[in-house]
CSV table of C-alpha atoms and ligand atoms in Angstrom, one decimal:
chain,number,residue,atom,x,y,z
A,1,UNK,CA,-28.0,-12.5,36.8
A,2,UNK,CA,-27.0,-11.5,33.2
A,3,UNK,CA,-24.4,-8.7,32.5
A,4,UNK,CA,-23.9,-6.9,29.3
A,5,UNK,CA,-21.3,-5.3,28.2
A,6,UNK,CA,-19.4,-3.8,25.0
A,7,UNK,CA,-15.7,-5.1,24.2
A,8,UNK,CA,-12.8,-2.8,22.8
A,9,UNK,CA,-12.6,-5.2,19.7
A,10,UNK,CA,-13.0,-1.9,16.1
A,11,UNK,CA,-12.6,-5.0,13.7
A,12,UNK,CA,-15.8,-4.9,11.3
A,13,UNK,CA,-16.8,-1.9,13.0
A,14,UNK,CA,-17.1,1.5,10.5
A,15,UNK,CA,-16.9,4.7,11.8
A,16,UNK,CA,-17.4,8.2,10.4
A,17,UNK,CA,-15.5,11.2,11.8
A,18,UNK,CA,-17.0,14.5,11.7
A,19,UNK,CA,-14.8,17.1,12.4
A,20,UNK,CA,-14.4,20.4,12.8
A,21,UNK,CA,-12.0,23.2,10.7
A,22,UNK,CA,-12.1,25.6,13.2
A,23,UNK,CA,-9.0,25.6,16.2
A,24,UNK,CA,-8.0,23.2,12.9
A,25,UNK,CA,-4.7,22.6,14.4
A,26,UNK,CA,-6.3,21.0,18.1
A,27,UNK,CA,-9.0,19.2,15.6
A,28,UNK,CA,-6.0,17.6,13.1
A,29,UNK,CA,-4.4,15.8,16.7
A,30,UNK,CA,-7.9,15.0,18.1
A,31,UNK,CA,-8.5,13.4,14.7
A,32,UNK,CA,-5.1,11.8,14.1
A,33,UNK,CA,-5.2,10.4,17.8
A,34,UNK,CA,-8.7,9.5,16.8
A,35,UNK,CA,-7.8,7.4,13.6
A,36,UNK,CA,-4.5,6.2,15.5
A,37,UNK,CA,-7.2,4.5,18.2
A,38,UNK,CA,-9.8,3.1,15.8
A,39,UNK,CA,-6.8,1.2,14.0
A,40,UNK,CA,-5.2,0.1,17.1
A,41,UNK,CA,-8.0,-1.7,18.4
A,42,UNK,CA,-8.5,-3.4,14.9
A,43,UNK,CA,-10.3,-1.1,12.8
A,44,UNK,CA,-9.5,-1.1,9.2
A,45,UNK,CA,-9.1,2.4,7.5
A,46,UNK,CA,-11.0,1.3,4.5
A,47,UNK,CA,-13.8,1.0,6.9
A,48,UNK,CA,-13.9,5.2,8.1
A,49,UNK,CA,-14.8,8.1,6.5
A,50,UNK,CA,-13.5,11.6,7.6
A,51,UNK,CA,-16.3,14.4,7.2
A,52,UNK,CA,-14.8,18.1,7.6
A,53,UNK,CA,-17.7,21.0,9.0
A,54,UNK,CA,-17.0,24.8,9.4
A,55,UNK,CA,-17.4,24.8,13.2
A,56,UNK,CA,-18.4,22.4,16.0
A,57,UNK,CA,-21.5,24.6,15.8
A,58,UNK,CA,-22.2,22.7,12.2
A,59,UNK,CA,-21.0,19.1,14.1
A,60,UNK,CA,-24.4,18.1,14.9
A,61,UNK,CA,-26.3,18.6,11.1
A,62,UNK,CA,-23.5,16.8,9.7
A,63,UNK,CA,-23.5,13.7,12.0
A,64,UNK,CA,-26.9,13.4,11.4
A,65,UNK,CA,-26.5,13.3,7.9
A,66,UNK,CA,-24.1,10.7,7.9
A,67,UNK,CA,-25.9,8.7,10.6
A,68,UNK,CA,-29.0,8.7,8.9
A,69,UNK,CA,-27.2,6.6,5.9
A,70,UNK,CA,-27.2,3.6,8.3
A,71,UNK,CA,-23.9,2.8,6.6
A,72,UNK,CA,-21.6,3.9,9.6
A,73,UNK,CA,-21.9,1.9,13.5
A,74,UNK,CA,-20.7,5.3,15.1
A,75,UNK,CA,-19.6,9.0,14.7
A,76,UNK,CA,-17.0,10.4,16.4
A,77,UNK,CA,-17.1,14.1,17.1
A,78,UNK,CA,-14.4,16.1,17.3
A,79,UNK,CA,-13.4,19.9,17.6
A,80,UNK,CA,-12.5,22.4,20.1
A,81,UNK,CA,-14.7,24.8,21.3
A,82,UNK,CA,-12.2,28.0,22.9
A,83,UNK,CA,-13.4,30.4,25.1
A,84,UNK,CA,-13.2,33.8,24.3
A,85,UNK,CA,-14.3,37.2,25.4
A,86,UNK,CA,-17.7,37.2,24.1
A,87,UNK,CA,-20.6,34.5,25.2
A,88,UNK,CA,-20.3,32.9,21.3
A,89,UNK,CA,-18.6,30.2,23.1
A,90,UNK,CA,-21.8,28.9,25.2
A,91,UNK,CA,-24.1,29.4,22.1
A,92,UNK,CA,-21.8,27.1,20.3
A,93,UNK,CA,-20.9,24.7,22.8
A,94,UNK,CA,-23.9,24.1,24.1
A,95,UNK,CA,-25.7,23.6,20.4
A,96,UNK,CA,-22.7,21.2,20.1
A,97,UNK,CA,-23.2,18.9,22.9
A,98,UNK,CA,-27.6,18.9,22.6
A,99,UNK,CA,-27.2,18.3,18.9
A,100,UNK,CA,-24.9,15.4,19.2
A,101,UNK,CA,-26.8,14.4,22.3
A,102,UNK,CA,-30.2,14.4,19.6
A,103,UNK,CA,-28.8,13.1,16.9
A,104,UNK,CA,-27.6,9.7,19.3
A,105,UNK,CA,-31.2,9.5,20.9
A,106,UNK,CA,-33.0,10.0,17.1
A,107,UNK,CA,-30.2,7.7,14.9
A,108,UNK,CA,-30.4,5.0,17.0
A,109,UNK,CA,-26.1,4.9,17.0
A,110,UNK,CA,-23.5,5.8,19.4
A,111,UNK,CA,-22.3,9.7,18.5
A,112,UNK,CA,-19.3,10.5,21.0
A,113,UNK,CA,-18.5,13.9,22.1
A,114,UNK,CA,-15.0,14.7,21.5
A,115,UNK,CA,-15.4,18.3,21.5
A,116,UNK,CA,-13.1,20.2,23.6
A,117,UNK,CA,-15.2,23.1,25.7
A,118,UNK,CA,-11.9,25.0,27.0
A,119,UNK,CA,-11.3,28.1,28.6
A,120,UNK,CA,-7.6,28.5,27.0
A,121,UNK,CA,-5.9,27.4,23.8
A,122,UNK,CA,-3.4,25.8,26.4
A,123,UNK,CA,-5.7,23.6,27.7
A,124,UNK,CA,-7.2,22.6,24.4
A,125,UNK,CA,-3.1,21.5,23.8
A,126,UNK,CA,-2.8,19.5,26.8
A,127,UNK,CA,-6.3,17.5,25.8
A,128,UNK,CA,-5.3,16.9,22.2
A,129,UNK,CA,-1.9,15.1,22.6
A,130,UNK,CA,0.0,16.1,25.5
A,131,UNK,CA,-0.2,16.4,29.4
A,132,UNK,CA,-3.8,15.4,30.0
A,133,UNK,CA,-4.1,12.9,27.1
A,134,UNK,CA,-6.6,13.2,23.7
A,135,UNK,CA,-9.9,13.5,23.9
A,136,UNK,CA,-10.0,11.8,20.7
A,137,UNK,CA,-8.6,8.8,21.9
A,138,UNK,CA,-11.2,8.6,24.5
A,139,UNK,CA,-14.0,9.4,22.4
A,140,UNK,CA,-13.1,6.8,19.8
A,141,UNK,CA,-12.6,4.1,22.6
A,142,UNK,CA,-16.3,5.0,24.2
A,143,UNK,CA,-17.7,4.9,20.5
A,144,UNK,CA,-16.1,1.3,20.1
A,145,UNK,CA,-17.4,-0.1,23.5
A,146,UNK,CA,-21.2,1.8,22.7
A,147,UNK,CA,-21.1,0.2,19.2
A,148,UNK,CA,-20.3,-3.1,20.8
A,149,UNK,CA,-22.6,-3.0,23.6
A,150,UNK,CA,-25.4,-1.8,21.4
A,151,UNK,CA,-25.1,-5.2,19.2
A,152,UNK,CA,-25.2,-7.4,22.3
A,153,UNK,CA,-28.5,-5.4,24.0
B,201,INI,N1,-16.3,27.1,16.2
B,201,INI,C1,-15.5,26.2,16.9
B,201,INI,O1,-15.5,25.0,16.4
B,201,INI,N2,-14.7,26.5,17.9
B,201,INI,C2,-14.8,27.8,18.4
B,201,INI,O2,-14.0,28.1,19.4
B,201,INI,C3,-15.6,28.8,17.8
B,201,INI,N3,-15.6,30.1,18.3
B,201,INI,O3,-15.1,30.4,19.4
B,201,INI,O4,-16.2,31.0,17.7
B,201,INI,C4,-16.4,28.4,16.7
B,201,INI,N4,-17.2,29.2,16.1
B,201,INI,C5,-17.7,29.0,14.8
B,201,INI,C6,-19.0,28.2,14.8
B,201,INI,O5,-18.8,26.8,15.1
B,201,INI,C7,-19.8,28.2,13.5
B,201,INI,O6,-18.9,27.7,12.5
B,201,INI,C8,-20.1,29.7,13.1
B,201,INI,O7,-20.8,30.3,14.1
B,201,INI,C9,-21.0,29.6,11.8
B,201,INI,O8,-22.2,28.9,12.0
């Protein structure tokens, strides 16, 4: 039996981030979190570019830009997405995840998902540096072990 897996090894690897201005303040931790991980795991920050949209809405056109380069081994994702008293949150939520879903299948390249799809601002606070963790963490780990695993396939 063979067995393939990615490792959690970021040196070599380059990343873009794309991420989103809007709920800035939960997108600056998932970001710094994000940036905090790449390095940890031996990514070099000469080797990451930071790309700054309106809205996660915009997420998807961006990382498809920047994928399409074929400079980049991944592109991290990251926003928040907060429920409010109108249904613009599923419009733009959902266009965020199928888009990024789209632009992974079409590029070829891992794009992780860390958009936060919350129904309060408190829980997009817990998920971006506090209680439950940061989803930009995770993201960033999952784009290192995609990235990985896709070289070995
Ligand atoms: N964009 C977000 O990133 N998060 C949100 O919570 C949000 N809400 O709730 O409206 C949001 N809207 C803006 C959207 O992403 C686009 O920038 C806008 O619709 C213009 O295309």
């Amino acid at each position: 039996m063979k067995e393939i897996s990615g490792d959690l090894i970021a040196q070599g690897l380059k990343f873009a981030f794309v991420v989103a201005r809007f709920n800035e303040l939960i997108g600056e931790r998932l970001l710094e979190g994000a940036l905090d991980t790449f390095q940890r795991h031996g990514g070099n920050p000469d080797d990451v570019v930071v790309i700054r949209v309106p809205g996660a809405y915009e997420i998807p056109l961006a990382a498809k830009k920047i994928a399409g380069k074929g400079l980049y081994d991944a592109v991290i994702c990251l926003g928040a997405v907060i429920r409010g008293e109108t249904p613009h949150f599923d419009y733009v939520a959902a266009n965020a995840a199928s888009g990024i879903s789209t632009v992974s299948l079409e590029s070829g390249i891992p794009i992780s998902f860390g958009i936060l799809t919350t129904d309060t601002i408190e829980q997009a606070i817990e998920r971006s540096g506090t209680k439950s963790g940061n989803q930009g963490r995770n993201a960033t780990l999952t784009a290192i072990e995609m990235a990985s695993l896709l070289g070995k396939i």
